[in-house]
XYZ file of C-alpha atoms in Angstrom:
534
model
C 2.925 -34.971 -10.511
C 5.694 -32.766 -10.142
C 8.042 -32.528 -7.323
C 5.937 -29.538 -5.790
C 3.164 -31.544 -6.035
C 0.743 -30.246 -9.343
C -0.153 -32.855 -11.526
C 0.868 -32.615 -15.067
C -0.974 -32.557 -18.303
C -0.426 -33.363 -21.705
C -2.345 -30.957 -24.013
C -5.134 -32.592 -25.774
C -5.025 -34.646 -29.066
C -1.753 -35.945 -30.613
C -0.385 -33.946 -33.469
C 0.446 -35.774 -36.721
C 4.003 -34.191 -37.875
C 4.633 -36.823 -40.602
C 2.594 -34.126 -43.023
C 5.848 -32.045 -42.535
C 8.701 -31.947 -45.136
C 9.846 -34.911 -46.826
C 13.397 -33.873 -47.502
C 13.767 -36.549 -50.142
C 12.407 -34.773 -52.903
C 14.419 -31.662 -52.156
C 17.104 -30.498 -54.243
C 20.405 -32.061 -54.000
C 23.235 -29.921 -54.071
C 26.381 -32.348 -53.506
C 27.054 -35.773 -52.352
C 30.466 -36.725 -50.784
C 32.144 -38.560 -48.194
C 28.581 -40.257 -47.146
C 27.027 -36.680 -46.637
C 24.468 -35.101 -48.658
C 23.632 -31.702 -49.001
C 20.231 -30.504 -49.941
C 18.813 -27.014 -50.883
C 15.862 -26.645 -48.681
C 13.593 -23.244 -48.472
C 16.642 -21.105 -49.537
C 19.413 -23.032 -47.111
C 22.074 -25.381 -47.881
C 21.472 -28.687 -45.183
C 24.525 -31.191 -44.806
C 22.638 -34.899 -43.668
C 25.212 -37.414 -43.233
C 22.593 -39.601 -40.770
C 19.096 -38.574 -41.317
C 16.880 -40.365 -38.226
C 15.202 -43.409 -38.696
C 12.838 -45.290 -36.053
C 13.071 -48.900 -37.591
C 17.066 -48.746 -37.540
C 16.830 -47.434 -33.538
C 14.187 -50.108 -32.926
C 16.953 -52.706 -34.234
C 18.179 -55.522 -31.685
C 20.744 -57.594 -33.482
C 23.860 -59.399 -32.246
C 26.200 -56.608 -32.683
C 28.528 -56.637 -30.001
C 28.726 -53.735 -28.212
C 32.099 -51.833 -28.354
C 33.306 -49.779 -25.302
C 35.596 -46.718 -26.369
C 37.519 -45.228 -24.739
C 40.084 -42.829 -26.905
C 37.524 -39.793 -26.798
C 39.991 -36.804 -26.221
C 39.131 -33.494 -28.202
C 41.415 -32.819 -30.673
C 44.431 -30.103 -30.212
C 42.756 -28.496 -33.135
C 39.232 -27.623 -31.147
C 40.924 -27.227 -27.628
C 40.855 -22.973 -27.917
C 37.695 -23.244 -30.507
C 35.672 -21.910 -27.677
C 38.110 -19.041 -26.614
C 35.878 -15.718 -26.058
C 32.562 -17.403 -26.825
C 29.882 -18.502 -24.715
C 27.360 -21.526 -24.673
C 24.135 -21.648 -23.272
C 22.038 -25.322 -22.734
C 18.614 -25.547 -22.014
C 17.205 -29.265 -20.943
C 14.176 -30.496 -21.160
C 13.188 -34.251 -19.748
C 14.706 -36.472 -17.377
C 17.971 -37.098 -15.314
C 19.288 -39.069 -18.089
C 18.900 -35.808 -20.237
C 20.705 -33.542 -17.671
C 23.214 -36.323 -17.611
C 23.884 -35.784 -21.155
C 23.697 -31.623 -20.857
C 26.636 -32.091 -18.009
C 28.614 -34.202 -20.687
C 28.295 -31.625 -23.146
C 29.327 -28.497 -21.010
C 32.292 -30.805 -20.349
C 33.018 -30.934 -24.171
C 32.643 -27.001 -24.312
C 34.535 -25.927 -21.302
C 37.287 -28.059 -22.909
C 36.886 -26.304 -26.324
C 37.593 -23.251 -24.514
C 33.819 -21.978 -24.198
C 32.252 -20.397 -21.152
C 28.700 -20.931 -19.737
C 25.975 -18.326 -19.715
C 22.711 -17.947 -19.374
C 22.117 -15.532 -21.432
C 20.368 -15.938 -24.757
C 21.401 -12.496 -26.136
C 25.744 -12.902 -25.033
C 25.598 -17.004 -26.104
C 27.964 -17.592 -29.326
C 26.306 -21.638 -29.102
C 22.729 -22.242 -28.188
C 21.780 -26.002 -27.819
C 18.182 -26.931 -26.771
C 18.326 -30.843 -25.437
C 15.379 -32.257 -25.717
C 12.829 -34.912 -24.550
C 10.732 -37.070 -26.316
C 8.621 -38.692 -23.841
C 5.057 -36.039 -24.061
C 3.993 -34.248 -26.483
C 3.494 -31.220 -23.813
C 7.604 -31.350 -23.757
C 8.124 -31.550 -27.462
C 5.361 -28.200 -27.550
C 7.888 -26.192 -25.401
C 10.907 -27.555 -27.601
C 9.006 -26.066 -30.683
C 7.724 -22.880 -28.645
C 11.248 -21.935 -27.843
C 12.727 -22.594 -31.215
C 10.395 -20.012 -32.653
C 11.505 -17.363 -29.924
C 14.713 -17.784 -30.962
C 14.156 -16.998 -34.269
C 14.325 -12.625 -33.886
C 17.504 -13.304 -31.810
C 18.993 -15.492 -34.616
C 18.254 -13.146 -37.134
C 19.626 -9.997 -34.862
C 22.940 -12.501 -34.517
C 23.358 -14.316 -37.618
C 26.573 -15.949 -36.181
C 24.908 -17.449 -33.376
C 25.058 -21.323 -33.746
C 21.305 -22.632 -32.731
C 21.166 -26.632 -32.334
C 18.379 -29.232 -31.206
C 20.028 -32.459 -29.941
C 18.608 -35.197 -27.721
C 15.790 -37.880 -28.142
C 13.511 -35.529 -29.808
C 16.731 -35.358 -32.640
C 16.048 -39.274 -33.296
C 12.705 -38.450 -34.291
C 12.289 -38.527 -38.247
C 8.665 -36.299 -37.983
C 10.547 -33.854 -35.772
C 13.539 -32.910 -38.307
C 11.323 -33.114 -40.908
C 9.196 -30.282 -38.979
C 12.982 -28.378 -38.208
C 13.347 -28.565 -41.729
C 10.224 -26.876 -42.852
C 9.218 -24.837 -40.093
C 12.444 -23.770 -38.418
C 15.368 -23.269 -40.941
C 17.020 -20.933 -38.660
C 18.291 -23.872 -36.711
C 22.245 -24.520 -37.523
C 22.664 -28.210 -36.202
C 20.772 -31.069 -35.174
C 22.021 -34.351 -33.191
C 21.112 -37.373 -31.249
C 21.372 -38.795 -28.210
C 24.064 -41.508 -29.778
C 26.003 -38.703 -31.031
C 26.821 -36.510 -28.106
C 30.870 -37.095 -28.424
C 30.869 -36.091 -31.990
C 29.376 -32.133 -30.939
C 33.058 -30.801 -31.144
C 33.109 -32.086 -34.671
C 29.640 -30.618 -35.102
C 29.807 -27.939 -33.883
C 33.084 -27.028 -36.422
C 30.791 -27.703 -39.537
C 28.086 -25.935 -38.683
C 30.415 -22.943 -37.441
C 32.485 -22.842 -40.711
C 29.767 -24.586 -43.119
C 27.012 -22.154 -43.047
C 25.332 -25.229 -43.456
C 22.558 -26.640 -41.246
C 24.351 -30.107 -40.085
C 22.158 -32.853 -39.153
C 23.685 -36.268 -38.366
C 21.594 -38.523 -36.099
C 22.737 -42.114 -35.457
C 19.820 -44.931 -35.477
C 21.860 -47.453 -34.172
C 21.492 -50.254 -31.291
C 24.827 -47.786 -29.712
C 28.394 -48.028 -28.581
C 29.483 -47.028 -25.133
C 31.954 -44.270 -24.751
C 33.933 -43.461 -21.755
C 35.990 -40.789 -20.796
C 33.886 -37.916 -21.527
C 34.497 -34.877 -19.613
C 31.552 -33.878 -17.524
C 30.626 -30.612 -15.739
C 28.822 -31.299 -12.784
C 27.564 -28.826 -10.298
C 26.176 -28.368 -6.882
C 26.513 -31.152 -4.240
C 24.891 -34.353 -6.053
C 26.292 -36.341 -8.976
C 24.511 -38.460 -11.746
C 26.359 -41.872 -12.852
C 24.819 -43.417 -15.594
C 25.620 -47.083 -14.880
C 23.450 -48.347 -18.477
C 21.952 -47.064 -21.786
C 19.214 -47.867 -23.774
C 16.068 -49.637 -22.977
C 14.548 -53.371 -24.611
C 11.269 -53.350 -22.364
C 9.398 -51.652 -25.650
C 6.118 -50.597 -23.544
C 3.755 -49.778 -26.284
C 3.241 -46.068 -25.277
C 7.159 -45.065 -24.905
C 9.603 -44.485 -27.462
C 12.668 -44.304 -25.657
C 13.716 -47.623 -27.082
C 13.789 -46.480 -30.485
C 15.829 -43.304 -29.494
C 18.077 -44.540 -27.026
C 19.176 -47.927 -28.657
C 19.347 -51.364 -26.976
C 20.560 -52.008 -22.818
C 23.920 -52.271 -23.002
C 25.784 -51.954 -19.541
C 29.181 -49.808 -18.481
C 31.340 -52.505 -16.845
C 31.788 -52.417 -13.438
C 35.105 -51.243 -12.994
C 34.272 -47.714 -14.790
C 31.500 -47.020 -12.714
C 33.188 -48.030 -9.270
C 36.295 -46.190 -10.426
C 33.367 -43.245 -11.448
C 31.514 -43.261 -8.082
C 35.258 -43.649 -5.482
C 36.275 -39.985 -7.916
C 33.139 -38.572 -7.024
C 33.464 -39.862 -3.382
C 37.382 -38.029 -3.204
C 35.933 -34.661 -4.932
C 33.333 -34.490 -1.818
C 30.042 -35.203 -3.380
C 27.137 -35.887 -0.808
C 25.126 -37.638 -2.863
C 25.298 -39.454 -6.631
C 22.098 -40.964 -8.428
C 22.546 -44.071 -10.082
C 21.074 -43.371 -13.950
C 19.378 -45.674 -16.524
C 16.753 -46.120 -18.611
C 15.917 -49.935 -16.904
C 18.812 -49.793 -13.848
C 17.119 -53.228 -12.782
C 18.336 -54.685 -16.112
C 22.045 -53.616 -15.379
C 24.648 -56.617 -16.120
C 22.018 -58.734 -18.195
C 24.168 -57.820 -20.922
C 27.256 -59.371 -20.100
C 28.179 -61.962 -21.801
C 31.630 -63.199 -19.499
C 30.057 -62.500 -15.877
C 27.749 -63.055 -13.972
C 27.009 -59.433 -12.077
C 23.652 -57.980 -12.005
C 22.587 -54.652 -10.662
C 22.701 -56.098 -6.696
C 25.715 -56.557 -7.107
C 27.167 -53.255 -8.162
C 24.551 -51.789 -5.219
C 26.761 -53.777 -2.635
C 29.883 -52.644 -4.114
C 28.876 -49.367 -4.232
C 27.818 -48.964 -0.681
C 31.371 -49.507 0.525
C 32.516 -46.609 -0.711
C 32.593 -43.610 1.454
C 29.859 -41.827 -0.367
C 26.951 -40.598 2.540
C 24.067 -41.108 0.116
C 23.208 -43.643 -2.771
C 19.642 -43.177 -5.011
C 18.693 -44.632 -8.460
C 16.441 -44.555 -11.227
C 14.372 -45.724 -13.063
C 13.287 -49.101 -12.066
C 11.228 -51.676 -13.721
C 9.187 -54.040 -11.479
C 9.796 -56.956 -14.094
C 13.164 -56.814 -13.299
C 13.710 -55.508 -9.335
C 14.665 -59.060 -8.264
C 15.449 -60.113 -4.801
C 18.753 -60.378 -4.238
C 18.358 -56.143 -5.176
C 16.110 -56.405 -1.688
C 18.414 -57.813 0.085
C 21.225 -55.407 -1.014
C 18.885 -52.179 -0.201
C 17.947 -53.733 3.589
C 21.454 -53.227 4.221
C 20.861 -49.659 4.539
C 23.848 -47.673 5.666
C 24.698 -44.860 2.231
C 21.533 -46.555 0.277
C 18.884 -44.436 0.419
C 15.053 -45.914 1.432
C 13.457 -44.086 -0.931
C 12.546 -46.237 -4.195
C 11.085 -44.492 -7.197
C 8.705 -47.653 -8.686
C 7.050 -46.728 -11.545
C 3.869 -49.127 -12.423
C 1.615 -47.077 -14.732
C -1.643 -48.617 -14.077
C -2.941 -50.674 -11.680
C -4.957 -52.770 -14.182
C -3.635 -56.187 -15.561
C -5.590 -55.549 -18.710
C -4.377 -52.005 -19.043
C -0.324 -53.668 -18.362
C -0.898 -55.943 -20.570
C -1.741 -53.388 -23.504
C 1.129 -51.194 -22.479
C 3.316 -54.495 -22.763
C 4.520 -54.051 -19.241
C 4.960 -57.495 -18.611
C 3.727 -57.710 -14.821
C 0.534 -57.930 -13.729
C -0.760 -55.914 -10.432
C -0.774 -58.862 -8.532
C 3.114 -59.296 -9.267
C 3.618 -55.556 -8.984
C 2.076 -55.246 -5.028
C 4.134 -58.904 -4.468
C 7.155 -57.106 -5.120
C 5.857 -54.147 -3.260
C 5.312 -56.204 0.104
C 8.382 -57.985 -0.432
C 10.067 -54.592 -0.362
C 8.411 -53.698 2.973
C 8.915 -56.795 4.422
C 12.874 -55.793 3.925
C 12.672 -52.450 4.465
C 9.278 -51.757 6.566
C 10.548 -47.589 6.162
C 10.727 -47.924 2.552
C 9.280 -44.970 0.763
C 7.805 -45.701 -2.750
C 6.955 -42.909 -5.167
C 6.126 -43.866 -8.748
C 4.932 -43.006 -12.732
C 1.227 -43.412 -13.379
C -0.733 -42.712 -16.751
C -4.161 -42.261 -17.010
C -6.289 -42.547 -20.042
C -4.314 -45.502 -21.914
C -6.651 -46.321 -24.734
C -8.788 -48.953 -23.921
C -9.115 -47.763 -20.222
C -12.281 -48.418 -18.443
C -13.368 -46.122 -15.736
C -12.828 -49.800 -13.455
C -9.449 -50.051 -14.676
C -8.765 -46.803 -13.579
C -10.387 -47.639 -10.182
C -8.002 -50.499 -9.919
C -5.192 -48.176 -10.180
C -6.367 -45.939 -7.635
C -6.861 -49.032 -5.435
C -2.984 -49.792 -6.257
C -1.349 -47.084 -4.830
C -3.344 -47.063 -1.686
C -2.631 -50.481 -1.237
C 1.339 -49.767 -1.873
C 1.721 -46.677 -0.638
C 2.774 -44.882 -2.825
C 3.645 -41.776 -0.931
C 4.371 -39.581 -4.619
C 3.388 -39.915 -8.598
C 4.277 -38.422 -11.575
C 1.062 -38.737 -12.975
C 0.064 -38.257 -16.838
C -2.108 -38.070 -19.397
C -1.284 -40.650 -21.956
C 0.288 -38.772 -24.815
C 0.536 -41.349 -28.330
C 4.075 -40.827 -29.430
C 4.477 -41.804 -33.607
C 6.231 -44.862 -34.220
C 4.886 -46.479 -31.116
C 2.420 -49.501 -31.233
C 0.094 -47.229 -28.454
C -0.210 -44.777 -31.723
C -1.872 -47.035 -33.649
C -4.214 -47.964 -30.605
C -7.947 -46.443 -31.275
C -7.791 -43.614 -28.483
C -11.483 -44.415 -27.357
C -11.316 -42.761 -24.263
C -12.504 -38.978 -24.634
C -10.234 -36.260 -23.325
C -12.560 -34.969 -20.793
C -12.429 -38.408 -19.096
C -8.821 -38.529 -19.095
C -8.773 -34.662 -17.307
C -11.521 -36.249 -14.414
C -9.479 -39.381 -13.634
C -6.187 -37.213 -13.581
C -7.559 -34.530 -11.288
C -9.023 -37.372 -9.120
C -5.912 -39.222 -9.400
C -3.584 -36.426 -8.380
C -5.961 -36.085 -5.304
C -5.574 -39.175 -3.759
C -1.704 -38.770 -4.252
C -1.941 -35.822 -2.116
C -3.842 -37.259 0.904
C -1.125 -39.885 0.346
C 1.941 -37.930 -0.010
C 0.196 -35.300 3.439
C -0.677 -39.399 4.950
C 2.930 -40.271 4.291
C 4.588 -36.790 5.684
C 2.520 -36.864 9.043
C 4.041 -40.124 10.026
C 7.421 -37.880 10.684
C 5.695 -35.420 12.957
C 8.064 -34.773 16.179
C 10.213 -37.073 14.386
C 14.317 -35.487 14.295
C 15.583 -36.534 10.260
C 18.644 -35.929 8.365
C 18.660 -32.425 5.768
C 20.766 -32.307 3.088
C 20.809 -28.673 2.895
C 20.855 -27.450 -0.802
C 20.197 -23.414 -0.573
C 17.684 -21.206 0.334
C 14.068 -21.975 -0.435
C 12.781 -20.458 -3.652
C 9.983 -18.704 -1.705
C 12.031 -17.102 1.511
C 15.433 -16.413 1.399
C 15.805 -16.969 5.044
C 14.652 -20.001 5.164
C 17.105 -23.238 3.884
C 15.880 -25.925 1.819
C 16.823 -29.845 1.587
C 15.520 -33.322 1.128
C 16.040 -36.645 3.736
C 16.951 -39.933 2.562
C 13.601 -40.622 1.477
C 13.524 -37.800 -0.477
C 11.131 -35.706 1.310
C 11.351 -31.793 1.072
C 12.422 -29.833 4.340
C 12.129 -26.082 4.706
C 14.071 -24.883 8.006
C 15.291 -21.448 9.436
C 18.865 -21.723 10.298
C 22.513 -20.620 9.403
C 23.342 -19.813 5.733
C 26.517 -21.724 6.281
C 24.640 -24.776 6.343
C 24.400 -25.243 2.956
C 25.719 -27.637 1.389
C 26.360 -30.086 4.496
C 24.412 -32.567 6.252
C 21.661 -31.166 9.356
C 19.259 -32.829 11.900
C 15.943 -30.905 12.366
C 12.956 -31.623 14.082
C 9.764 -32.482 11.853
C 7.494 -29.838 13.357
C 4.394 -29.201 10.604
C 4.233 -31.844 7.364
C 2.625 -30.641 4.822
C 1.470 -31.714 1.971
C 4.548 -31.478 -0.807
C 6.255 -29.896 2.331
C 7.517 -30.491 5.656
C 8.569 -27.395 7.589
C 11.081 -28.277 10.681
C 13.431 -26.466 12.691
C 17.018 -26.819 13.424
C 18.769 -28.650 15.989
C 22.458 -28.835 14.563
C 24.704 -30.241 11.956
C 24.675 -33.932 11.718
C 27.634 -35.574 13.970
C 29.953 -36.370 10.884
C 29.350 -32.693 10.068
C 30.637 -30.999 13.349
C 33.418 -33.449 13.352
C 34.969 -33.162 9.994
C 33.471 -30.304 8.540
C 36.404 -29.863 5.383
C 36.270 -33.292 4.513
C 36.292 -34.398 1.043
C 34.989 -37.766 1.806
C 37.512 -40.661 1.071
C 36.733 -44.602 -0.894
């Protein structure tokens, strides 16, 4: 379900791309310094990385190297001057995390953000891998841009992001979409300067995607905006659920160290952000990679809420690994927020046990009352997919019984969509489409009468607003979320924005809750120009 509250939906039957172009038997034009360049449908293409699955899928003993010498040459620090980029992201917040890196790496080349197509000099579409409905829009896009490409030869188009580690999807760019200048992946983000000059001065499509289990690389510069911050704290993913392919294009877990995030997070804290999300793939798993400490993911949580940050989230979190000692940490309170985004995709043991979850739903609602136990105001929203093949219409019940008996107050909720390369692929898919619609509209009904169970219990209540802008809807009314994450629509002063706000909970709704205004929150009135200190 999205955050207003419609249920997504993944357009019918998987597509099989792998009938796409086989660059291998196209023409090849040179070969030097480990790049190849191929004549393909009347274009020169440099690969010096082509994707590959089985390399991303990888888990060796390669020790993971931390760098952090990643300055931008003198060479590309005016590339940009009197051009314009444009980004458009697609997925999740580890995605936008990676789009705020890369407007760091072109404001540094000189370059200046737009958002418009027809004045951009760089175009770069980040993309998502996760649903085919995602990777549809991806494709949709690339063939608007096409006219504009040919009315602006020297535009630069490029496709990056998990999508980019995909072999079916270049192979598809390749055939179908030659008008694209540069593809990359997700382990290459640092090297788009470099790119970015060979495609410019090439003429060359430039594809180099790394299939490896991944470095770390610090120091990137990052253009963040508005009044929250994402930190990604971890990479990768090892949990390999059947139906997901992140693994494959995000390489293994591999952990920042400590001191870079803390030192990340107290920056953040003295630049006056309100709020910072804590980003990973698997946060739970953070620190299980260390080899010379012992310091887990509680443990950075603790440290963490001692600095002088007012609010504290994270995502996403894997049951299997939200141990107790985490609890603990979170009862504390105080900057850590109660909400807790849980995903458990079905509330079937058989079903978890295809998707190679590794829980089962007993486990799953013992961590959930173990939660509430701690924190009896905890508010739980989660990821749920319905039609996993092999999915009986009692397995499905049992997942409906699930997040009643959680309370799970909001889902994402999802058709399952068979991503290539993934052992759910090769799954027979004996569950027929029109099923999977019924359970998802039922589904996404019984998340509402949660979410509208879960919004009364504030009624009269007075909460805390962080108040981002104006609603989309009514310009004179201001928008925000609480701790738990809850939407608030209030009337009050435009000078609000961006500060902290009590208001009185006067009519929850269903995605909703409208309230009205008492007054800024204390710490507000009394030091309204602080920049918040560590």
């Amino acid at each position: 379900m999205t955050k207003e509250g419609q249920g997504r939906q993944d357009a019918g039957p998987a597509k099989d791309y792998a009938k796409y172009f086989d660059f291998s038997g196209a023409k090849v034009i040179a070969q030097e310094d480990g790049k190849t360049t191929y004549r393909i449908n009347g274009r020169n293409v440099q690969i010096s990385s082509p994707p590959d699955l089985r390399e991303g899928k990888k888990r060796g003993k390669e020790e993971i190297r931390v760098h952090y010498d990643t300055g931008i040459g003198e060479d590309m620090k005016t590339f940009g001057a009197g051009r314009y980029y444009c980004i458009f992201t697609y997925g999740c917040q580890m995605n936008e995390h990676d789009t705020e890196i890369m407007r760091g790496l072109f404001e540094e080349m000189g370059y200046t953000a737009t958002e418009d197509k027809q004045q951009a000099d760089v175009i770069l579409i980040n993309t998502c891998a996760v649903r085919e409905n995602a990777e549809d829009k991806v494709f949709g896009e690339l063939g608007h841009l096409k006219r504009l490409k040919l009315q602006k030869p020297e535009l630069v188009l490029g496709v990056c992001g998990c999508m980019s580690q995909e072999v079916s999807v270049v192979n598809r760019i390749l055939e179908k979409h030659p008008h694209v200048d540069l593809i990359f992946g997700t382990h290459n983000i640092h090297r788009l300067p470099e790119l970015l000059k060979e495609a410019h001065y090439g003429k060359e499509m430039v594809v180099e995607v790394w299939s490896k289990e991944g470095d770390i690389i610090e120091n990137l510069p990052k253009k963040r905006e508005g009044l929250r911050a994402w930190v990604n704290i971890m990479y990768g993913c090892d949990k390999f659920c059947t139906y997901c392919i992140v693994p494959y294009t995000r390489g293994k877990e591999r952990s920042r160290v400590p001191e870079d995030v803390i030192a990340e997070v107290r920056e953040l804290a003295r630049q006056g952000f309100k709020e910072i999300t804590l980003l990973g793939q698997n946060v739970n798993a953070y620190g299980k990679d260390f080899a010379d400490r012992n310091y887990r993911f509680g443990d950075l949580m603790d440290d963490i809420r001692k600095i002088d940050i007012p609010r504290v989230r994270f995502t996403t979190s894997h049951p299997r690994d939200f141990d107790d000692h985490l609890i603990e940490v979170l009862a504390k309170g105080g900057n850590l927020v109660e909400h807790i985004h849980l995903p458990f995709q079905s509330g079937s043991s058989e079903v978890l046990k295809r998707m190679s979850r590794k829980y089962t739903r007993e486990q799953f609602l013992s961590l959930v009352g173990r939660i509430r136990a701690a924190m009896p105001n905890a508010v739980l929203t989660s990821d749920i997919i319905v039609g996993f093949p092999g999915e009986t219409e009692e397995q499905f019940e049992e997942t409906i019984e699930v997040v009643r008996e959680a309370g799970i107050s909001m889902a994402y909720t999802f058709i399952h969509s068979p991503r290539a390369g993934t052992p759910a692929a090769e799954m027979e898919d004996n569950v027929p489409y029109e099923a999977k619609q019924r359970r998802l509209a039922r589904l996404n009904e019984v998340i509402a009468e949660m979410s509208l169970a879960s919004n009364l219990e504030l009624a009269g209540q007075v909460v805390e607003v962080l108040v981002e802008g104006e609603s989309k809807n009514n310009a004179n009314v201001l928008s925000g979320r609480t701790r738990s994450n809850k939407l608030i629509h209030f009337e009050g002063p435009k000078s609000w924005i961006g500060q902290f706000a009590m208001v009185r909970v006067t009519q929850p709704q269903t995605w909703f809750i409208r309230a009205e205004a008492i007054g800024l929150a204390e710490a507000e009135r009394e030091l309204p120009k602080t920049a918040g200190g560590v």
